[in-house]
């Protein structure tokens, strides 16, 4: 049994999908546009709960009918978009990217994309902008909700439980999971159904309350309509991607959406704005528009080889194309599938989705390969997958902090810093394996994007300050023989990275890096830390390797993804950015002034301001824009050996 059609809800869908599409194409134009997904969640929760409760009340609810309707609604457009994305991927992507797309396809077709992307989230994860099916995470949340929700409502109905209280209690638990995990576990809070279901339940609560519709009240409807649209606009204006989201911030779009729905079709903005013919039309194609827009934008970024700054013209073109494809999908595919009664359509759609999933599995396993699959291109692609820096290390614990260690020698070497220290772990493991450090043991205590400088912070890096301070304190214990401190200094002190970091002094005052004196205070803090450590230990300051987009492995590819690509080896170097050279010189001076020994990677990697980006055999030396790959550090980074290598005994005098 379906609720009466409301054009204003399609108008609300239009706001949701337009916000998401504009944000993804032009993030600075609508910086809170990603909250459109949360509006979708509320709408889905309201409609699904209304359908279930009305059917339960009429005595004709059937789980089979419910899921058949879901298949007719979800499968047709999704199958078409998945197949089109795989075809485009075969033509445009490299082997590693195409295999990853196969994995994403399996996740999307099985409605577990949110769990797939959750499992992949991490410091070395592929840039989100180049994952063509990343947006299917929200579809996974919805479909998982559709499994759980009918069972709960059916049970509550049969047992005659107070259904509003039951739904409120479950929603409260989900909201609690959300707000308690959004800081310590941001990826889990974002992707986990347990922390997202409450947003759909907000709509479900309204549907439960409307089992007995309230008496009509025009002024109340107008107020709810204005309040709802106002909360949504406030969310679009105030919420930013760097805020802890969803968390409490998600209340703005969810309560805004539920207020709009509660206003009914006669609320002033519902009637004259949301029920506008253009808004309704966009709402009708909102589902296929959501499906199409992200793969198109992702492929635009991939083809342009600049995922962060693709051409505005191409992005606008992708938006137009997604609208046209969405209309075609709605008109010729969705409506056709809905108007074909009988079990045959369900069987065809089910078989089609299984075949798409099977194709994703085959592609993930490497059969077939993409169009651009030459041996040299494969070498470049392999570099981007080379990321197991702690292979062979044993996991241990110091206090509450996890550490990676190798070697059994009594002289303990402590490596403190971020992923730019971690990237040398393969070299240390090689020295340990070849018995070149018999009297040393190496202990790595790293955390991505966590500078080993007291006082330096970034809001996004949860637990960094606590881990860093604990490990710098541990560096002073007698068991530690020497300390190596390093970091992606170029990330923190030059370029765009400085926007996210600040220095917090002893009086708890914040000194920003950008537009403040935070960098100077941070460098002074680093020098003071090195000087104090050097009074008691042997201390090394690991200077940074050169980095930037020119060092990414795929910059070694020439040609176009639209025509033909070839891996080149004619330019094994890239220029050293002047600001990185200047920072390197200053850090070397800080090390020498504080009594620490500098390890100058640039002095080895760069000659005449040209820096290596390939290994001797022509394969990439980097994994991405600024991390040296494990193979390079393991085989070539001999300049790092002095931190752990045991010096050979002096040769005996030879008789003349």
XYZ file of C-alpha atoms in Angstrom:
656
model
C 0.000 0.000 0.000
C 1.547 3.310 -1.077
C 1.019 6.740 0.516
C -0.623 9.514 -1.472
C 1.791 11.179 -3.896
C 3.217 14.476 -2.671
C 4.959 16.684 -5.238
C 6.621 18.696 -2.467
C 8.601 15.610 -1.421
C 9.944 15.355 -4.971
C 10.856 19.030 -4.618
C 12.720 18.198 -1.416
C 14.521 15.461 -3.342
C 15.480 18.111 -5.889
C 17.122 20.238 -3.183
C 18.975 17.171 -1.919
C 20.339 16.005 -5.265
C 21.095 19.503 -6.571
C 23.072 20.273 -3.406
C 25.154 17.119 -3.772
C 25.801 17.556 -7.506
C 26.800 21.221 -7.197
C 29.060 20.465 -4.227
C 30.819 17.629 -6.022
C 31.320 19.668 -9.198
C 32.097 23.049 -7.598
C 32.843 22.548 -3.878
C 33.541 26.207 -3.170
C 30.195 27.258 -4.642
C 28.186 25.283 -2.069
C 30.543 24.088 0.649
C 27.853 22.322 2.662
C 26.198 20.645 -0.315
C 27.126 17.127 0.795
C 24.315 17.291 3.390
C 21.920 16.495 0.535
C 22.612 12.830 1.281
C 21.271 13.302 4.812
C 18.100 14.835 3.384
C 17.716 11.770 1.160
C 18.033 9.552 4.231
C 15.157 11.320 5.987
C 12.910 11.148 2.914
C 13.623 7.436 2.467
C 12.971 6.709 6.142
C 9.649 8.551 6.041
C 8.338 6.960 2.844
C 9.465 3.418 3.628
C 8.058 3.549 7.152
C 4.770 4.975 5.865
C 4.460 2.188 3.299
C 5.218 -0.519 5.866
C 2.905 0.838 8.554
C -0.004 1.400 6.162
C 0.379 -2.146 4.858
C 0.582 -3.545 8.390
C -2.553 -1.600 9.329
C -4.387 -2.929 6.253
C -3.231 -6.460 7.002
C -1.635 -6.984 3.592
C 2.065 -6.440 4.356
C 4.361 -8.964 2.655
C 8.136 -9.006 2.917
C 8.276 -10.492 -0.578
C 6.205 -7.668 -2.060
C 8.254 -5.107 -0.147
C 11.585 -6.314 -1.522
C 10.189 -6.784 -5.024
C 9.224 -3.107 -5.004
C 12.740 -2.226 -3.820
C 14.235 -4.232 -6.680
C 12.014 -2.491 -9.237
C 12.963 0.879 -7.780
C 16.705 0.403 -7.229
C 18.041 -2.191 -9.675
C 17.259 -0.860 -13.207
C 19.159 2.428 -13.048
C 21.928 0.969 -10.884
C 22.630 -1.893 -13.301
C 22.870 0.541 -16.224
C 25.209 2.913 -14.375
C 27.443 0.091 -13.130
C 27.777 -1.393 -16.622
C 28.475 2.016 -18.166
C 31.086 2.756 -15.492
C 32.837 -0.565 -16.112
C 32.931 0.092 -19.853
C 34.332 3.585 -19.329
C 36.819 2.189 -16.837
C 38.043 -0.415 -19.313
C 38.756 2.359 -21.818
C 40.245 4.990 -19.494
C 41.872 3.307 -16.504
C 45.177 1.611 -15.790
C 45.303 -1.935 -14.479
C 45.421 -1.050 -10.764
C 42.599 1.448 -11.160
C 40.472 -0.969 -13.175
C 40.931 -3.746 -10.610
C 39.911 -1.305 -7.881
C 36.837 -0.383 -9.931
C 35.937 -4.078 -10.070
C 36.040 -4.205 -6.279
C 33.874 -1.081 -6.043
C 31.399 -2.657 -8.480
C 31.041 -5.736 -6.295
C 30.448 -3.526 -3.264
C 27.879 -1.431 -5.130
C 25.971 -4.364 -6.602
C 25.889 -6.178 -3.242
C 24.879 -2.961 -1.418
C 27.868 -3.042 0.902
C 29.808 -0.184 -0.707
C 29.879 1.695 2.600
C 31.616 -1.278 4.243
C 34.084 -1.600 1.353
C 35.105 2.057 1.516
C 35.197 1.940 5.305
C 37.671 -0.957 5.140
C 39.825 0.972 2.652
C 39.877 4.256 4.557
C 43.306 5.101 5.832
C 46.299 7.349 5.404
C 47.473 5.726 2.166
C 44.003 5.366 0.657
C 43.415 6.412 -2.954
C 42.085 9.956 -3.362
C 38.306 9.952 -3.001
C 37.909 12.145 -6.085
C 39.153 9.345 -8.345
C 36.910 6.531 -7.064
C 34.125 6.338 -9.677
C 31.660 4.488 -7.431
C 32.413 6.109 -4.083
C 28.953 7.685 -3.938
C 27.322 4.255 -3.648
C 28.223 4.199 0.048
C 24.929 5.985 0.775
C 22.954 3.439 -1.249
C 24.546 0.712 0.873
C 23.353 2.430 4.054
C 19.791 2.659 2.705
C 19.593 -0.942 1.524
C 20.970 -2.239 4.819
C 18.303 -0.181 6.566
C 15.642 -1.778 4.348
C 16.703 -5.210 5.637
C 16.625 -4.273 9.306
C 13.700 -1.841 9.442
C 10.737 -3.965 8.166
C 11.703 -6.728 10.600
C 11.727 -4.331 13.565
C 8.456 -2.640 12.605
C 6.765 -5.984 11.927
C 7.877 -7.329 15.305
C 6.739 -4.194 17.141
C 3.378 -4.295 15.339
C 2.710 -7.950 16.117
C 3.754 -7.594 19.770
C 1.679 -4.412 20.102
C 4.650 -2.474 21.438
C 4.339 1.346 21.599
C 5.838 1.828 18.178
C 6.857 5.489 18.486
C 8.752 4.776 21.709
C 10.485 1.758 20.173
C 11.599 3.749 17.151
C 12.725 6.666 19.322
C 14.784 4.340 21.507
C 16.532 2.671 18.562
C 17.167 6.037 16.887
C 18.618 7.416 20.129
C 21.075 4.508 20.327
C 22.169 5.081 16.715
C 22.593 8.830 17.331
C 24.640 8.063 20.453
C 26.917 5.781 18.418
C 27.307 8.573 15.893
C 28.250 11.406 18.240
C 30.573 9.239 20.344
C 32.532 7.927 17.344
C 32.655 11.009 15.110
C 35.878 12.277 16.743
C 37.887 9.148 17.639
C 36.647 7.038 14.685
C 35.596 9.445 11.907
C 35.586 6.830 9.115
C 33.431 4.474 11.165
C 31.047 7.283 12.077
C 30.688 8.220 8.422
C 30.314 4.791 6.820
C 28.863 2.580 9.551
C 25.141 1.796 9.354
C 25.009 1.806 13.143
C 25.941 5.504 13.215
C 23.801 6.494 10.201
C 20.519 4.641 10.671
C 19.196 7.331 13.016
C 18.954 9.727 10.058
C 16.524 7.419 8.284
C 14.750 6.775 11.580
C 14.069 10.501 11.991
C 11.827 10.217 8.953
C 10.465 6.945 10.324
C 9.515 8.607 13.622
C 7.463 11.198 11.746
C 5.728 8.419 9.779
C 4.872 6.613 13.044
C 3.477 9.808 14.524
C 1.363 10.343 11.406
C -0.449 7.025 11.791
C -3.130 9.273 13.256
C -2.821 12.512 11.252
C -3.146 15.709 13.314
C -5.986 18.136 12.700
C -5.156 20.517 9.838
C -3.623 23.817 10.931
C -2.553 26.183 8.168
C -0.291 28.389 10.308
C 1.485 25.403 11.829
C 2.121 24.007 8.323
C 3.497 27.347 7.133
C 5.777 27.607 10.174
C 7.072 24.054 9.719
C 7.693 24.701 6.024
C 9.675 27.890 6.675
C 11.561 26.313 9.586
C 12.439 23.221 7.549
C 13.778 25.108 4.547
C 15.567 27.506 6.892
C 17.373 24.694 8.725
C 18.440 23.145 5.417
C 19.758 26.489 4.128
C 21.559 27.018 7.446
C 23.190 23.614 7.049
C 24.265 24.361 3.485
C 25.845 27.631 4.630
C 27.426 26.587 7.939
C 28.496 22.950 7.585
C 31.923 22.262 6.093
C 33.739 19.066 5.173
C 36.448 19.793 7.751
C 33.918 19.810 10.589
C 33.171 16.657 12.557
C 30.409 15.216 10.424
C 27.857 13.739 10.745
C 27.806 14.243 14.543
C 25.582 16.962 15.946
C 25.891 18.954 12.728
C 23.721 16.389 10.923
C 20.746 17.569 12.985
C 20.441 20.651 10.769
C 19.627 18.842 7.488
C 17.742 15.957 9.127
C 15.483 18.108 11.294
C 15.086 20.516 8.396
C 13.948 17.723 6.092
C 11.565 16.226 8.638
C 10.061 19.662 9.307
C 9.453 20.172 5.572
C 7.749 16.780 5.314
C 5.676 17.425 8.445
C 4.450 20.723 6.956
C 2.513 18.808 4.323
C 1.862 19.867 0.719
C 0.077 23.081 1.747
C 2.905 24.616 3.775
C 3.801 27.917 2.147
C 7.267 26.970 0.825
C 6.213 23.399 0.116
C 3.360 24.646 -2.055
C 5.103 27.442 -3.935
C 8.759 26.343 -3.943
C 9.037 22.593 -3.496
C 5.970 21.808 -5.631
C 7.235 23.957 -8.501
C 7.188 21.987 -11.780
C 10.951 22.343 -12.301
C 11.676 21.155 -8.754
C 9.321 18.208 -9.139
C 10.958 17.224 -12.440
C 14.422 17.282 -10.858
C 13.063 15.251 -7.958
C 11.659 12.631 -10.303
C 15.099 12.067 -11.873
C 16.980 12.517 -8.581
C 17.901 8.846 -8.137
C 19.489 8.304 -11.588
C 20.983 11.816 -11.397
C 22.705 10.880 -8.149
C 23.955 7.643 -9.714
C 25.333 9.276 -12.878
C 26.920 12.485 -11.647
C 29.793 11.100 -9.570
C 31.270 8.610 -12.087
C 31.247 11.347 -14.736
C 33.029 13.808 -12.440
C 35.498 11.129 -11.318
C 36.414 10.254 -14.900
C 36.829 13.952 -15.746
C 39.341 14.245 -12.898
C 41.152 11.067 -13.943
C 41.387 12.065 -17.605
C 42.748 15.493 -16.696
C 45.320 13.877 -14.356
C 44.603 16.553 -11.755
C 41.930 15.312 -9.360
C 42.042 18.449 -7.217
C 41.783 21.067 -9.976
C 39.933 19.767 -13.037
C 38.717 22.248 -15.646
C 35.509 24.095 -14.657
C 34.279 23.706 -18.233
C 34.625 19.919 -18.095
C 32.986 19.790 -14.675
C 30.053 21.821 -15.948
C 29.863 19.519 -18.968
C 29.741 16.503 -16.654
C 26.835 18.092 -14.763
C 24.875 18.669 -17.967
C 25.623 15.135 -19.174
C 24.491 13.657 -15.861
C 21.136 15.471 -16.107
C 20.587 14.237 -19.675
C 21.561 10.665 -18.793
C 19.374 10.790 -15.680
C 16.353 11.892 -17.727
C 16.985 9.140 -20.290
C 17.397 6.543 -17.561
C 14.194 7.625 -15.826
C 12.155 7.882 -19.032
C 13.228 4.728 -20.843
C 14.535 2.359 -18.158
C 13.030 3.091 -14.745
C 9.482 3.654 -15.992
C 9.703 0.621 -18.282
C 10.762 -1.650 -15.389
C 8.071 -0.299 -13.055
C 5.344 -0.825 -15.642
C 6.267 -4.461 -16.312
C 4.263 -6.503 -13.764
C 4.920 -10.112 -12.948
C 7.825 -12.108 -11.507
C 9.702 -12.225 -14.822
C 10.945 -8.661 -14.479
C 12.184 -9.332 -10.948
C 14.081 -12.409 -12.117
C 15.706 -10.528 -14.988
C 16.748 -7.652 -12.719
C 18.093 -10.041 -10.080
C 20.055 -12.022 -12.664
C 21.383 -8.786 -14.163
C 22.709 -7.593 -10.803
C 24.358 -10.977 -10.155
C 26.073 -10.803 -13.548
C 27.322 -7.281 -12.833
C 28.734 -8.453 -9.500
C 30.407 -11.434 -11.214
C 31.960 -9.077 -13.764
C 33.305 -6.961 -10.885
C 34.885 -10.018 -9.268
C 36.526 -11.057 -12.555
C 37.904 -7.552 -13.137
C 39.234 -7.385 -9.584
C 41.072 -10.660 -10.263
C 42.577 -9.203 -13.451
C 40.389 -10.763 -16.157
C 39.900 -8.915 -18.384
C 42.555 -6.244 -18.176
C 41.899 -2.670 -19.295
C 42.656 -1.307 -22.761
C 45.843 0.374 -21.490
C 47.633 -2.673 -20.124
C 51.176 -2.653 -21.480
C 54.072 -4.012 -19.424
C 55.578 -0.573 -18.831
C 52.233 0.876 -17.773
C 51.868 -2.049 -15.393
C 55.218 -1.142 -13.810
C 53.935 2.370 -13.127
C 50.650 1.038 -11.768
C 52.508 -1.363 -9.448
C 54.279 1.558 -7.790
C 50.995 3.024 -6.584
C 50.136 -0.281 -4.908
C 53.514 -0.638 -3.179
C 52.505 0.427 0.323
C 53.326 -2.286 2.889
C 55.943 -0.332 4.804
C 55.792 -2.435 7.965
C 56.037 -5.839 6.274
C 57.896 -8.253 8.556
C 57.732 -6.053 11.651
C 56.353 -7.324 14.948
C 53.569 -5.422 16.665
C 54.317 -4.489 20.268
C 53.120 -1.985 22.827
C 54.667 0.760 24.933
C 52.140 1.787 27.546
C 48.937 2.366 25.579
C 50.762 3.036 22.305
C 51.213 0.429 19.569
C 54.699 0.194 18.062
C 56.387 -1.805 15.295
C 59.748 -3.346 16.030
C 62.464 -5.476 14.492
C 65.823 -6.703 15.729
C 66.888 -8.046 19.109
C 69.947 -5.980 19.930
C 70.232 -4.243 23.313
C 70.643 -0.751 21.811
C 67.121 0.469 21.165
C 66.620 2.985 18.326
C 63.324 4.876 18.542
C 61.827 6.290 15.317
C 59.274 9.032 16.011
C 57.231 10.886 13.411
C 54.746 10.411 10.634
C 54.548 8.417 7.396
C 57.783 10.026 6.158
C 59.562 8.163 8.939
C 57.475 5.052 8.351
C 58.553 4.956 4.695
C 62.089 3.986 5.789
C 60.930 0.943 7.748
C 61.590 -1.385 4.750
C 65.239 -0.270 4.738
C 65.587 -1.012 8.447
C 63.913 -4.398 7.960
C 66.398 -5.201 5.179
C 69.334 -4.333 7.444
C 67.826 -6.460 10.212
C 67.296 -9.363 7.801
C 70.906 -9.208 6.566
C 72.258 -9.051 10.142
C 73.721 -5.577 9.610
C 72.422 -4.332 12.995
C 73.227 -7.147 15.485
C 73.475 -4.853 18.507
C 70.437 -2.698 17.621
C 66.674 -3.041 17.760
C 64.419 -0.626 15.884
C 61.133 0.675 17.320
C 58.831 2.670 15.023
C 56.121 4.834 16.634
C 54.558 6.712 13.743
C 51.172 8.188 12.909
C 50.218 9.625 9.545
C 50.127 13.442 9.333
C 51.244 13.690 12.978
C 54.267 16.021 13.334
C 56.779 15.057 16.005
C 56.863 18.640 17.286
C 55.315 19.457 20.684
C 52.521 21.996 20.343
C 51.746 21.375 16.663
C 48.186 20.224 16.048
C 45.537 19.707 13.378
C 41.928 19.173 14.382
C 41.443 16.304 11.941
C 44.245 14.168 13.418
C 42.633 12.575 16.455
C 45.045 11.257 19.096
C 48.142 12.737 17.473
C 49.215 14.979 20.353
C 48.750 12.249 22.953
C 50.737 9.668 20.961
C 53.524 12.079 20.065
C 53.947 13.419 23.582
C 53.926 9.915 25.067
C 56.616 8.726 22.665
C 58.835 11.776 23.097
C 58.633 11.203 26.859
C 59.505 7.541 26.349
C 62.533 8.602 24.279
C 64.162 9.756 27.511
C 64.106 6.357 29.262
C 67.491 4.586 29.685
C 66.498 1.685 27.403
C 66.475 4.024 24.386
C 69.957 4.431 22.935
C 69.212 6.813 20.068
C 66.255 8.700 18.609
C 65.323 9.496 15.012
C 62.799 12.302 14.529
C 61.361 13.056 11.115
C 58.295 14.139 9.239
C 56.757 15.490 6.097
C 58.119 18.924 6.879
C 57.129 20.114 3.405
C 53.517 19.155 4.194
C 53.411 21.149 7.410
C 55.531 24.220 6.738
C 55.105 24.985 3.010
C 52.211 24.859 0.564
C 48.551 24.164 1.264
C 49.243 21.814 4.165
C 49.985 24.786 6.383
C 46.300 25.714 6.267
C 45.309 22.817 8.528
C 47.981 23.106 11.229
C 48.502 25.475 14.121
C 50.696 25.791 17.198
C 49.138 25.719 20.678
C 51.397 27.303 23.304
C 51.669 26.590 27.028
C 48.906 29.122 27.745
C 46.593 27.231 25.357
C 46.691 30.087 22.851
C 46.412 29.089 19.185
C 48.969 30.393 16.673
C 47.935 29.571 13.082
C 50.495 28.548 10.485
C 48.770 30.562 7.778
C 48.571 34.248 8.655
C 50.191 33.824 12.062
C 53.459 32.976 13.802
C 52.677 29.271 14.204
C 55.467 28.047 11.912
C 58.173 30.057 13.699
C 56.988 28.836 17.089
C 56.866 25.250 15.771
C 60.428 25.365 14.468
C 61.573 26.785 17.806
C 59.732 23.954 19.577
C 61.419 21.398 17.310
C 64.861 22.862 18.051
C 64.202 22.853 21.794
C 63.041 19.222 21.656
C 66.121 18.140 19.706
C 68.442 20.017 22.063
C 66.905 18.403 25.154
C 67.074 14.918 23.645
C 70.642 15.454 22.433
C 71.748 16.132 26.027
C 70.994 12.473 26.814
C 70.883 10.489 23.538
C 72.267 10.221 20.069
C 69.685 12.145 17.999
C 69.075 12.241 14.252
C 66.812 14.701 12.459
C 65.445 13.140 9.285
C 64.995 15.882 6.697
C 62.257 15.549 4.124
C 62.448 14.079 0.652
C 61.264 16.270 -2.234
C 57.595 15.975 -3.111
C 54.783 17.345 -5.232
C 52.525 16.310 -8.081
C 55.489 15.963 -10.466
C 56.751 13.038 -8.375
C 53.589 10.929 -8.605
C 54.188 7.707 -10.571
C 51.483 8.487 -13.110
C 53.303 11.670 -14.124
C 55.706 9.270 -15.819
C 52.939 8.512 -18.324
C 52.620 10.517 -21.518
C 49.773 10.614 -23.973
C 46.063 10.812 -23.264
C 43.671 8.414 -21.604
C 41.238 9.273 -24.381
C 43.627 8.042 -27.081
C 46.782 6.168 -26.098
C 49.176 6.194 -23.155
C 52.812 5.180 -22.870
C 55.117 5.031 -19.868
C 58.177 7.190 -20.417
C 61.631 7.032 -18.902
C 63.191 10.008 -20.701
C 62.682 12.348 -17.735
C 63.852 10.485 -14.616
C 64.034 13.714 -12.597
C 61.765 16.548 -11.570
C 62.745 20.034 -10.393
C 63.200 20.664 -6.679
C 60.660 23.275 -5.507
C 62.494 26.334 -4.214
C 60.455 26.582 -1.005
C 61.265 22.953 -0.163
C 64.988 23.594 -0.673
C 64.822 26.673 1.554
C 63.025 24.753 4.315
C 65.511 21.875 4.037
C 68.445 24.257 4.542
C 66.803 25.770 7.591
C 66.042 22.393 9.169
C 69.629 21.280 8.610
C 70.802 24.384 10.451
C 68.351 23.673 13.306
C 69.706 20.118 13.613
C 73.315 21.274 13.738
C 72.533 24.044 16.246
C 70.736 21.640 18.593
C 73.325 18.866 18.568
C 71.332 16.491 16.341
C 72.805 14.826 13.267
C 70.847 15.657 10.086
C 69.967 12.944 7.579
C 69.670 14.932 4.370
C 67.634 12.950 1.843
C 67.595 15.821 -0.636
C 71.392 15.898 -0.735
C 71.277 12.334 -2.114
C 68.118 12.490 -4.214
C 68.783 15.879 -5.821
C 71.643 17.206 -7.925
C 71.663 20.711 -9.365
C 68.076 21.176 -8.166
C 66.857 18.158 -10.163
C 65.534 15.288 -8.044
C 65.153 11.609 -8.837
C 61.678 10.271 -9.393
C 62.702 6.896 -10.846
C 64.835 3.966 -9.745
C 67.880 2.774 -11.730
C 65.679 0.442 -13.816
C 63.313 3.288 -14.737
C 60.449 2.252 -12.449
C 58.945 4.923 -10.155
C 60.728 5.737 -6.920
C 57.589 7.199 -5.379
C 54.301 5.633 -4.332
C 52.418 8.923 -4.626
C 53.196 12.637 -4.628
C 55.467 12.637 -1.570
C 56.053 9.087 -0.251
C 59.014 7.045 -1.424
C 57.796 3.544 -2.181
C 58.936 0.586 -0.049
C 60.951 -0.922 -2.892
C 62.991 2.256 -3.275
C 63.820 2.712 0.400
C 64.547 -1.004 0.819
C 66.981 -1.138 -2.126
C 68.385 2.371 -2.491
C 68.084 4.470 0.708
C 71.559 3.706 2.066
C 71.796 7.265 3.437
C 69.434 6.104 6.214
C 71.657 3.197 7.320
C 73.681 5.061 9.903
C 70.670 5.242 12.218
C 70.869 1.490 12.909
C 73.851 -0.072 11.132
C 76.591 -1.400 13.364
C 79.892 0.170 12.384
C 82.466 -2.417 11.220
C 85.479 -2.973 13.429
C 88.626 -1.145 12.386
C 90.789 -3.176 10.059
C 93.941 -4.649 11.595
C 97.224 -3.092 10.473
C 98.761 -5.003 7.568
C 102.533 -5.811 7.498
C 104.497 -4.058 4.819
